[in-house]
Short mmCIF file of C-alpha atoms in Angstrom, two decimals:
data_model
loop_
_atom_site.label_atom_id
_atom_site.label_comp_id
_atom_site.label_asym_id
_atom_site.label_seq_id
_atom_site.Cartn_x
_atom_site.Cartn_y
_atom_site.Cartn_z
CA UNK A 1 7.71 31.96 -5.88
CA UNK A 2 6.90 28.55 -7.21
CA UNK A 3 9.10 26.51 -9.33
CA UNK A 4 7.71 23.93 -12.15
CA UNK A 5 6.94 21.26 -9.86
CA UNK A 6 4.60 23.58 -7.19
CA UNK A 7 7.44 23.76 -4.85
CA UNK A 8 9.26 26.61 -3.84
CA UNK A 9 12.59 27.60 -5.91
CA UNK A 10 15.51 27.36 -4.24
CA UNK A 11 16.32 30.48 -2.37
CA UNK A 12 17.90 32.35 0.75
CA UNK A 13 18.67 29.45 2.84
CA UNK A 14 16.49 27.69 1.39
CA UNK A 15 17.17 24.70 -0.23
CA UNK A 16 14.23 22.09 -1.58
CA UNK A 17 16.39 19.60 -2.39
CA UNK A 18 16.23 19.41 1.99
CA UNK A 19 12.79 18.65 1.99
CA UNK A 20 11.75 15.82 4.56
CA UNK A 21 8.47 15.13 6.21
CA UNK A 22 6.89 12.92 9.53
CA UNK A 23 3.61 12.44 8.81
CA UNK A 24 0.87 10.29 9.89
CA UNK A 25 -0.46 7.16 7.59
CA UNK A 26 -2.33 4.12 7.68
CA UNK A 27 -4.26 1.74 5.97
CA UNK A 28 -7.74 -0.80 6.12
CA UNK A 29 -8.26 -3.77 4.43
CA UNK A 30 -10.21 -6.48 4.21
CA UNK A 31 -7.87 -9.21 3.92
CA UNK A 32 -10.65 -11.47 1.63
CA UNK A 33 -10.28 -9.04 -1.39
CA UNK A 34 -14.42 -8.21 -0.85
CA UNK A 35 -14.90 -4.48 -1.90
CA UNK A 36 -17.29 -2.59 0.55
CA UNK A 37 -17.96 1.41 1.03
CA UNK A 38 -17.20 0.39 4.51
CA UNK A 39 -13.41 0.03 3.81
CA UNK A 40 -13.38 3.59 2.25
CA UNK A 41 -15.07 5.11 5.32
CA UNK A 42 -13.05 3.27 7.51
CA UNK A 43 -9.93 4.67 6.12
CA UNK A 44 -11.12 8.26 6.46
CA UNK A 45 -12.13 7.49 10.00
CA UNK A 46 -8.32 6.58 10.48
CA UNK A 47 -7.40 9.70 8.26
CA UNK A 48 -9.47 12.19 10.44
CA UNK A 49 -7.72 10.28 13.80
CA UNK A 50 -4.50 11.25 12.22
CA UNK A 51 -5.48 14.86 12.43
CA UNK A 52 -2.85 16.03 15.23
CA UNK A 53 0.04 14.31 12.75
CA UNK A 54 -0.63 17.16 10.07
CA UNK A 55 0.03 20.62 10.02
CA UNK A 56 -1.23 24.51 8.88
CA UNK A 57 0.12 27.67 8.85
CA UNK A 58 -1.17 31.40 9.38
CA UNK A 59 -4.30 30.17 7.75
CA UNK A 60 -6.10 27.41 10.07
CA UNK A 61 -8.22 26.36 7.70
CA UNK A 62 -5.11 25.15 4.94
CA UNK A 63 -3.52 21.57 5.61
CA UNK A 64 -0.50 20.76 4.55
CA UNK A 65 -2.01 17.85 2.76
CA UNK A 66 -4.12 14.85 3.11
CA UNK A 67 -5.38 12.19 0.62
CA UNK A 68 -6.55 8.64 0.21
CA UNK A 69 -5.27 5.75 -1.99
CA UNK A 70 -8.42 2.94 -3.15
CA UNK A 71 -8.68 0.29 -5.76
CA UNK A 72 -10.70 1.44 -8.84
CA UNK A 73 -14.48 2.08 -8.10
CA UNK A 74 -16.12 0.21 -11.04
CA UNK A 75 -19.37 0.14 -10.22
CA UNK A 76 -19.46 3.84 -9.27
CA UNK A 77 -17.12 4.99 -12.43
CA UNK A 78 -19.37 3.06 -14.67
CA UNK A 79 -22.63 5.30 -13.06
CA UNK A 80 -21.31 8.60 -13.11
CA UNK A 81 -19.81 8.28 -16.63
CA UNK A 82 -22.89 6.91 -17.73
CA UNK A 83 -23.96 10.43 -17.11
CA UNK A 84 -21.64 12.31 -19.70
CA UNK A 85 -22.39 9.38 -22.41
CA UNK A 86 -18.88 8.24 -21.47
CA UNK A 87 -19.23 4.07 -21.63
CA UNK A 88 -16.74 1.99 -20.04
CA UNK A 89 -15.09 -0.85 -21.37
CA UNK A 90 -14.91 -4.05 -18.95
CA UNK A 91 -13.21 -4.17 -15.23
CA UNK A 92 -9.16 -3.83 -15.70
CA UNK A 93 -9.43 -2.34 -19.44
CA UNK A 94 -9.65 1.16 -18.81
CA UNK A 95 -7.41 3.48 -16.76
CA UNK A 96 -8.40 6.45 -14.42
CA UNK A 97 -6.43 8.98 -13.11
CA UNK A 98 -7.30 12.47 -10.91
CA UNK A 99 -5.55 15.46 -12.95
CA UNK A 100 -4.76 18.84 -11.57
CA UNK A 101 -5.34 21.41 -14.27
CA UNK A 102 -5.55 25.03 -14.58
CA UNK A 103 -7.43 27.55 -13.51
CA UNK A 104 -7.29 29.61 -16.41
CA UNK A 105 -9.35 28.18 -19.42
CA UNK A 106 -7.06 28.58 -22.67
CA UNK A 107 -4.04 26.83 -20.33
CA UNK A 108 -5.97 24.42 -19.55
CA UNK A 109 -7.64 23.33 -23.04
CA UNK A 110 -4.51 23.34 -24.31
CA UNK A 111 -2.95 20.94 -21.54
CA UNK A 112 -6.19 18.97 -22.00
CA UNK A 113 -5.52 18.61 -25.79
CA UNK A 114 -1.75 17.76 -25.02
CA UNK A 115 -3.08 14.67 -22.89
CA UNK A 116 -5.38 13.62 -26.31
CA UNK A 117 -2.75 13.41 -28.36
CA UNK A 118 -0.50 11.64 -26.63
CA UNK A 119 -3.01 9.03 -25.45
CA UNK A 120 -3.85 9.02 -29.39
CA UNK A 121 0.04 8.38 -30.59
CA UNK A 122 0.61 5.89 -27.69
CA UNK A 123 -1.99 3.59 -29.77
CA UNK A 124 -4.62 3.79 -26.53
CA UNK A 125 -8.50 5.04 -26.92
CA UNK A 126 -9.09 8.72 -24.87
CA UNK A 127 -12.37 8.51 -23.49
CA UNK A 128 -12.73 11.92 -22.48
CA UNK A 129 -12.82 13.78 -18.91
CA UNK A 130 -14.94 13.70 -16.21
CA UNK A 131 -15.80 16.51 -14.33
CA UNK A 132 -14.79 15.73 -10.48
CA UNK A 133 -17.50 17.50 -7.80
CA UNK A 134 -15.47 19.06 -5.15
CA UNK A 135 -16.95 21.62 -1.96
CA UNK A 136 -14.46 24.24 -1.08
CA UNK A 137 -16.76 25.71 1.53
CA UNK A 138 -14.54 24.25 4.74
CA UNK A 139 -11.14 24.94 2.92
CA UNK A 140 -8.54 27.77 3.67
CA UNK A 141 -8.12 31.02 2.12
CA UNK A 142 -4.92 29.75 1.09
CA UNK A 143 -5.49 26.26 -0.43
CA UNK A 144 -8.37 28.26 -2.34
CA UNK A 145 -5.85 30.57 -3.94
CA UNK A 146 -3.61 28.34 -5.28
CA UNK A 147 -5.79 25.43 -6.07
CA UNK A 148 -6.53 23.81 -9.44
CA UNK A 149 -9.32 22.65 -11.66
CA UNK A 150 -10.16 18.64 -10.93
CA UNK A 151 -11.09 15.81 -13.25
CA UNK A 152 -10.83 12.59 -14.19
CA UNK A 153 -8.44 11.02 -17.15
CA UNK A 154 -9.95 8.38 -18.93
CA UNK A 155 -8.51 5.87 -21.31
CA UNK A 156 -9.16 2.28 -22.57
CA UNK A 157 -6.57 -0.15 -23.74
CA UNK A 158 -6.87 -1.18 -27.29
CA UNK A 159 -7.34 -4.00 -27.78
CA UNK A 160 -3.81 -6.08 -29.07
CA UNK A 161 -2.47 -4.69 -25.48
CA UNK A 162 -3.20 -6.94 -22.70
CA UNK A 163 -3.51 -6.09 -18.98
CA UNK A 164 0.15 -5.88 -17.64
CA UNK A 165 1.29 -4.04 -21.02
CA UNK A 166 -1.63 -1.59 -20.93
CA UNK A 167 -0.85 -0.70 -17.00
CA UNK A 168 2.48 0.18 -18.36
CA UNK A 169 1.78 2.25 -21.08
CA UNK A 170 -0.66 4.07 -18.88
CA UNK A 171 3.01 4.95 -17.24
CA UNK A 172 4.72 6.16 -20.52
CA UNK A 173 1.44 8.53 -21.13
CA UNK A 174 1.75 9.77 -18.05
CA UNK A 175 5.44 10.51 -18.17
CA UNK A 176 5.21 11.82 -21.64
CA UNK A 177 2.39 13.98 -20.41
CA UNK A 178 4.94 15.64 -17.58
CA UNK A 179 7.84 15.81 -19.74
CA UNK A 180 6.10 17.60 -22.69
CA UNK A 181 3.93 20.35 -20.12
CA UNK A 182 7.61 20.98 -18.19
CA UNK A 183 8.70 22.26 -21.57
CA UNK A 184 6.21 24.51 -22.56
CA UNK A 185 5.23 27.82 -21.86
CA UNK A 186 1.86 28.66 -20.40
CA UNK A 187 1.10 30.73 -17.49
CA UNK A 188 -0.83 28.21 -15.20
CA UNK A 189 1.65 24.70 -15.73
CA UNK A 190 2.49 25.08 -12.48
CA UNK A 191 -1.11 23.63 -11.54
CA UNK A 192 -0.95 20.98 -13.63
CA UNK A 193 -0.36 17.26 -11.99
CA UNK A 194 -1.39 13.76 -12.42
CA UNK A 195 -1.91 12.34 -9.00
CA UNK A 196 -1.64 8.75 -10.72
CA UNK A 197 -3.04 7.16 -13.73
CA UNK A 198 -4.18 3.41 -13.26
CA UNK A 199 -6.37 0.85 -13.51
CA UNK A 200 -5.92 -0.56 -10.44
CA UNK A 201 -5.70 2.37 -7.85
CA UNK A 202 -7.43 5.53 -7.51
CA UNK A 203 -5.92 8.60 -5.97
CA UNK A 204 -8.00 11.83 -4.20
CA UNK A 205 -5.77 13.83 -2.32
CA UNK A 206 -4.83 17.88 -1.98
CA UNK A 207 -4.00 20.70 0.20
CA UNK A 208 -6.50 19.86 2.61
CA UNK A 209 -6.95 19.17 6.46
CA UNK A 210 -7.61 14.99 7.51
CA UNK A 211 -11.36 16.09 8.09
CA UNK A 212 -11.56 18.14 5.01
CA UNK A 213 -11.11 15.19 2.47
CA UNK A 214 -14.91 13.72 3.34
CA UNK A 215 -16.49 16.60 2.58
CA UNK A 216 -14.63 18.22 -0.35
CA UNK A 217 -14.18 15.29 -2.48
CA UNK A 218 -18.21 14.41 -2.63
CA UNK A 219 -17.65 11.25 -4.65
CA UNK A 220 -15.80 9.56 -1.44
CA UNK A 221 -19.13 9.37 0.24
CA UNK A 222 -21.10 7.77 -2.53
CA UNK A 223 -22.28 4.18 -1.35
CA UNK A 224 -21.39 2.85 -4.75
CA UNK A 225 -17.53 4.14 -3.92
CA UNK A 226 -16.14 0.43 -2.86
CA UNK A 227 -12.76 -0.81 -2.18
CA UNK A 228 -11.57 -3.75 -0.22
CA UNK A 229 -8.21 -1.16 0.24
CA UNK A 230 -8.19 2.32 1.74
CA UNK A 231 -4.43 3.78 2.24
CA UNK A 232 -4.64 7.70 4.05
CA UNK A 233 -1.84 9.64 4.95
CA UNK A 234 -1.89 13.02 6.96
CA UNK A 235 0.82 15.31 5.75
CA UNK A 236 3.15 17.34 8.36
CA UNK A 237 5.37 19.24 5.77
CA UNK A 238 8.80 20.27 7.86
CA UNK A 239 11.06 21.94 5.72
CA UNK A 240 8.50 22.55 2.38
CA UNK A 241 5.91 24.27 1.10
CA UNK A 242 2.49 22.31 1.47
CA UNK A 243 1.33 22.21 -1.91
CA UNK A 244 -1.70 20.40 -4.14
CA UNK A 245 0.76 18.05 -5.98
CA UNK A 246 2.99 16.99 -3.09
CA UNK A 247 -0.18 15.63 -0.85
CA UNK A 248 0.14 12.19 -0.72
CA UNK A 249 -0.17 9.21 -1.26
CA UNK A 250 1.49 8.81 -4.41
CA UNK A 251 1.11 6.23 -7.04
CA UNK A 252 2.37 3.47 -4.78
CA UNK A 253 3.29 4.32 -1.94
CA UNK A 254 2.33 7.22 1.86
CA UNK A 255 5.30 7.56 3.40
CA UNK A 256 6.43 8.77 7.18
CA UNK A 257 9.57 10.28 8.64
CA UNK A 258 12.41 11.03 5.71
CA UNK A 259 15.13 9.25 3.40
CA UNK A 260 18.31 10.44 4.92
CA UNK A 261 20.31 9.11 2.25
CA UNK A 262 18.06 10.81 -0.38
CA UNK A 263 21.23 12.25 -2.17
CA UNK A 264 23.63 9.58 -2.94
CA UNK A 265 19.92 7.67 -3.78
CA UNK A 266 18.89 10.04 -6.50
CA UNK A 267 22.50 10.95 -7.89
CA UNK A 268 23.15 6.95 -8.28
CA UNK A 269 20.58 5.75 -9.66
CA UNK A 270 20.56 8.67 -12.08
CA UNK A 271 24.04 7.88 -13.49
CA UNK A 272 23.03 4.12 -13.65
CA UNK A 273 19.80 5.31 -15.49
CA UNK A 274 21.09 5.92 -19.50
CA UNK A 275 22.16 2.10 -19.02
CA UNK A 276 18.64 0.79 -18.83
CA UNK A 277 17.42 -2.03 -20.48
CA UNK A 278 14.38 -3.80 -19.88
CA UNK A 279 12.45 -6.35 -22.55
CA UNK A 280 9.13 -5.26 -21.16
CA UNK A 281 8.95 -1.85 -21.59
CA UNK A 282 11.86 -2.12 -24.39
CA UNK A 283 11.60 1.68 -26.41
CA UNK A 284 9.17 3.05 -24.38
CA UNK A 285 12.12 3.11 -21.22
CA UNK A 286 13.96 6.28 -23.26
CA UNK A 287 10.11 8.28 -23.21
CA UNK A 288 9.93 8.57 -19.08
CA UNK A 289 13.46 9.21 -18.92
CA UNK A 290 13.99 10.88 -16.44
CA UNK A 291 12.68 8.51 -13.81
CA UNK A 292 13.42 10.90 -10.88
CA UNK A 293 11.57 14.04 -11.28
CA UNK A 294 13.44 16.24 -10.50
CA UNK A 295 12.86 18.49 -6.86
CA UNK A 296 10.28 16.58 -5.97
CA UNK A 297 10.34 15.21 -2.22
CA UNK A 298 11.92 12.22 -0.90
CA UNK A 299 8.49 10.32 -0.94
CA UNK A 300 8.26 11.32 -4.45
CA UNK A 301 11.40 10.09 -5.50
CA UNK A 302 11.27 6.81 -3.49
CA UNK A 303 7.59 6.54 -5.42
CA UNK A 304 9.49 7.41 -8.50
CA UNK A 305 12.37 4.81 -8.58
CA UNK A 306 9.41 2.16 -7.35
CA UNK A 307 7.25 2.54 -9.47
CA UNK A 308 10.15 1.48 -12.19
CA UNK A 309 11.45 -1.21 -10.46
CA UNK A 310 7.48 -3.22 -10.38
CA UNK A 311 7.15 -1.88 -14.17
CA UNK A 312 10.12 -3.64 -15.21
CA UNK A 313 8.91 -6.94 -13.85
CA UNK A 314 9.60 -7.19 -10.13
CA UNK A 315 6.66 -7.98 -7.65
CA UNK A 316 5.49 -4.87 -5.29
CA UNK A 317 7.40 -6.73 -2.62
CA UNK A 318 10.56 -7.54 -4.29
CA UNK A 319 11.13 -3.74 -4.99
CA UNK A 320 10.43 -2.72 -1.70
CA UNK A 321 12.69 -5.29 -0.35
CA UNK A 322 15.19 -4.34 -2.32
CA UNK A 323 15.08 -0.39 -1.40
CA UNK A 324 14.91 -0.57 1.79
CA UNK A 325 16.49 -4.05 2.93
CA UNK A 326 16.34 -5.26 6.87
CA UNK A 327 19.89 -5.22 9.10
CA UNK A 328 20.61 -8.33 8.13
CA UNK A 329 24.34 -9.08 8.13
CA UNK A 330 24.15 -9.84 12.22
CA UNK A 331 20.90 -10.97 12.44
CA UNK A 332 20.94 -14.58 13.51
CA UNK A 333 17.11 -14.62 13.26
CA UNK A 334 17.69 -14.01 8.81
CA UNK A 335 16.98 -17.21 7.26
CA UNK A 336 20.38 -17.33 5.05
CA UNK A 337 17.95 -17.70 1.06
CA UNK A 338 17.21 -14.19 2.72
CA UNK A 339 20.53 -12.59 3.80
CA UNK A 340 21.46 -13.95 -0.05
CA UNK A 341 18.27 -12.18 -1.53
CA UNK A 342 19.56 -8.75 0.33
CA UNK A 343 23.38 -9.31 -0.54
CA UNK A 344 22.66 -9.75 -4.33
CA UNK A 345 20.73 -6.72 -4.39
CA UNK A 346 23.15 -4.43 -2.85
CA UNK A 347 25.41 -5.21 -5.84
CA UNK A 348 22.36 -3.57 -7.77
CA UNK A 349 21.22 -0.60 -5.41
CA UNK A 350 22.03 1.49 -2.48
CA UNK A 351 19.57 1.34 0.69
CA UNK A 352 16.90 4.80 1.00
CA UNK A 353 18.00 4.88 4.36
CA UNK A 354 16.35 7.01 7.16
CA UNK A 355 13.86 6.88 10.06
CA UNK A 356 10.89 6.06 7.60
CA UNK A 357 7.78 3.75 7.56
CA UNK A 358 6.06 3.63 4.52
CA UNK A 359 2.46 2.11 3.58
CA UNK A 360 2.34 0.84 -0.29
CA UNK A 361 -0.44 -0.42 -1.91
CA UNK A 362 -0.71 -1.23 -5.82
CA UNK A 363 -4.44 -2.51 -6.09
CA UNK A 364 -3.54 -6.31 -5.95
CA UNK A 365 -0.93 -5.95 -2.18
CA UNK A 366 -1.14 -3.66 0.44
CA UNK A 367 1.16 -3.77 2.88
CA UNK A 368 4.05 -1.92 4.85
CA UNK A 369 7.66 -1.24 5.54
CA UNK A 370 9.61 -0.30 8.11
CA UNK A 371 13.29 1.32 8.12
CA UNK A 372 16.05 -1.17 9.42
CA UNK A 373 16.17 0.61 12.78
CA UNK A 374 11.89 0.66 13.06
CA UNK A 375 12.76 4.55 13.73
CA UNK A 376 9.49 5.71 12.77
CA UNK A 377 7.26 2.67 14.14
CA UNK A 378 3.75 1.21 13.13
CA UNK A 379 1.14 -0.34 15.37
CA UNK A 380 -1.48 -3.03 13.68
CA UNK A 381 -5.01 -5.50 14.36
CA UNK A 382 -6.45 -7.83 12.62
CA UNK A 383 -10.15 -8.29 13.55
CA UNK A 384 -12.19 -11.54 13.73
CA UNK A 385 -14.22 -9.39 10.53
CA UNK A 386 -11.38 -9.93 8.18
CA UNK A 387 -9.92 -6.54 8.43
CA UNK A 388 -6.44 -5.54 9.08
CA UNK A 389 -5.89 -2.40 10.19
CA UNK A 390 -2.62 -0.55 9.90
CA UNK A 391 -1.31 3.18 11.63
CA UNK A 392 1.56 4.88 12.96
CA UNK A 393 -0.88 6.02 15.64
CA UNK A 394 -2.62 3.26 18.16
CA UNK A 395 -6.30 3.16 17.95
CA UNK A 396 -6.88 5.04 14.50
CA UNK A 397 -10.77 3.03 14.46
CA UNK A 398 -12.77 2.49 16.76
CA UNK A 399 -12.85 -1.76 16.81
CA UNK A 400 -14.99 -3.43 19.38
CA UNK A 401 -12.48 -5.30 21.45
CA UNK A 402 -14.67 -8.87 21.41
CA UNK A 403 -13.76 -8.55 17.31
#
């Protein structure tokens, strides 16, 4: 039986709140910033070599998960809206988001008409949906059964809001949007997710095999589809269900091996939380309250607490650096600016501590992060092509060793 948030309830022996994963993830780039389709086949060549890092169950034809993180398409967005008279404002002024919905047409509408009026009372311009092509013809039985109705969320910025403010109201309509279907009762919410909502990164991912993604999400293999950043991750689900909504990546971050200290993580920063303040998003920090949602997985969580640390001013690095800090009290080889950096922010936060390595990309960085004790290690190139390729496998593309 599924709970709210497409996981199991709690029952037996089972526990979600135990939920861990070791996956396999990675990353391409080209370290230039030049978008290319090239990238985003690249990374699904490294997703497919990740294959033996997922999983599936009785049915062999249902992953646990696998998905693919890319900076906005423009070019392509701008094309296929085109088609449903839905015109675009300007690069960076309109976010996009891939939305689970349900199956079952009067839930859905009325989830769909939820999302307007939000959009509408956060001051921001709903531009509509787009329908998002998909081929279920390779897919399991199983992912088929339980699997939800795609498309795209569309909205513009108005136009007092400028670029940083409109990326984080994108976050409060998105929150408000999760909060408000949580409370209600349909029969289908439990389909309902928003895989992210940005315009800077673009999220397709599911309940799908690596070498399922090409093929069932057509719009990946679109030549117009570029990206100078590809982030995959294979999902090996240990003690969860595999589920639609927990594929990653999430908004920020694909994550491998578990947060052992998930607990005393979640349960601190959740007391700290009703003594938030923060003079950028000001009001709007009481309307995605709470910032943890709740039973989600470790990588959710992690993505969670992230996602408000950059909103509330910090740099993509500074976060991370803070969450999961380096050994650095014996470290001789810890500049001491550093060790000072890491001391000051244990006063603020715990470290998510565990054998973890986690890729993280928000449009503008990509990068990665290993836990203190590199317990769940990655291997990486940089080619004489400007590309930097990142995996916890060796070998994920095939590079021609003169590059």
């Amino acid at each position: 039986m599924y709970g709210n948030n497409g996981m199991s309830n709690s029952q037996g022996l089972y526990s979600s709140e135990f939920e861990h994963d070791s996956c396999g993830v990675g990353f391409v780039a080209n370290i230039n910033g030049i978008n290319s389709h090239e990238i985003v086949q690249n990374g699904i060549e490294v997703l497919e070599n990740l294959k033996h890092r997922g999983a599936v169950g009785a049915d062999p034809k249902t992953g646990d998960g696998a998905g693919i993180m890319t900076q906005v398409p423009d070019k392509f967005l701008r094309r296929v809206c085109k088609k449903i008279k839905i015109e675009l404002p300007a690069k960076g002024n309109y976010g996009v988001g891939l939305v689970f919905l349900p199956v079952v047409a009067e839930d859905r509408h009325f989830i769909e008409n939820l999302i307007e009026g939000i959009v509408n009372e956060e001051e921001q311009i709903f531009l509509g949906f787009r329908d998002v092509p998909y081929n279920d013809s390779e897919i399991g039985k199983v992912a088929i059964s339980v699997m939800p109705v795609f498309k795209h969320l569309l909205v513009a910025k108005n136009k007092t809001t400028n670029k940083k403010a409109f990326e984080r109201k994108l976050l409060v309509i998105r929150k408000r949007i999760g909060n408000k279907v949580s409370q209600i009762e349909i029969a289908q919410k439990n389909y309902f997710y928003i895989c992210s909502l940005s315009s800077k990164t673009l999220i397709y991912k599911g309940q799908l095999m690596p070498e399922q993604l090409r093929n069932f999400f057509p719009d990946l293999n679109d030549k117009d589809y570029k990206s100078s950043i590809a982030l995959v991750h294979s999902r090996y689900s240990t003690n969860t269900f595999p589920t639609w909504a927990l594929a990653h990546p999430y908004r920020y971050i694909a994550h491998n091996g578990e947060i052992n200290t998930l607990k005393g993580n979640t349960n601190w920063f959740n007391v700290r939380e009703k003594q938030f303040k923060n003079s950028l998003l000001g009001k709007d920090l009481k309307k995605i309250t709470p910032t943890i949602a709740p039973s989600k997985s470790d990588s959710a969580a992690f993505d969670n607490t992230l996602e408000l640390l950059i909103m509330a001013g910090r740099s993509l690095p500074h976060a991370l650096m803070m969450m999961i800090p380096e050994a650095y009290t014996n470290d001789k080889n810890i500049t001491g600016y550093k060790k000072d950096f890491y001391q000051y922010h244990s006063c603020l936060m715990e470290a998510w501590d565990g054998p973890s390595a986690i890729c993280f990309s928000d449009g503008r960085y990509v990068g990665s992060i290993l836990d203190r004790n590199g317990l769940r290690p990655l291997r990486y190139w940089v080619t004489d092509d400007s590309k930097i390729i990142m995996s916890s496998e060796v070998g994920p593309l095939k590079v021609d060793p003169k590059n």
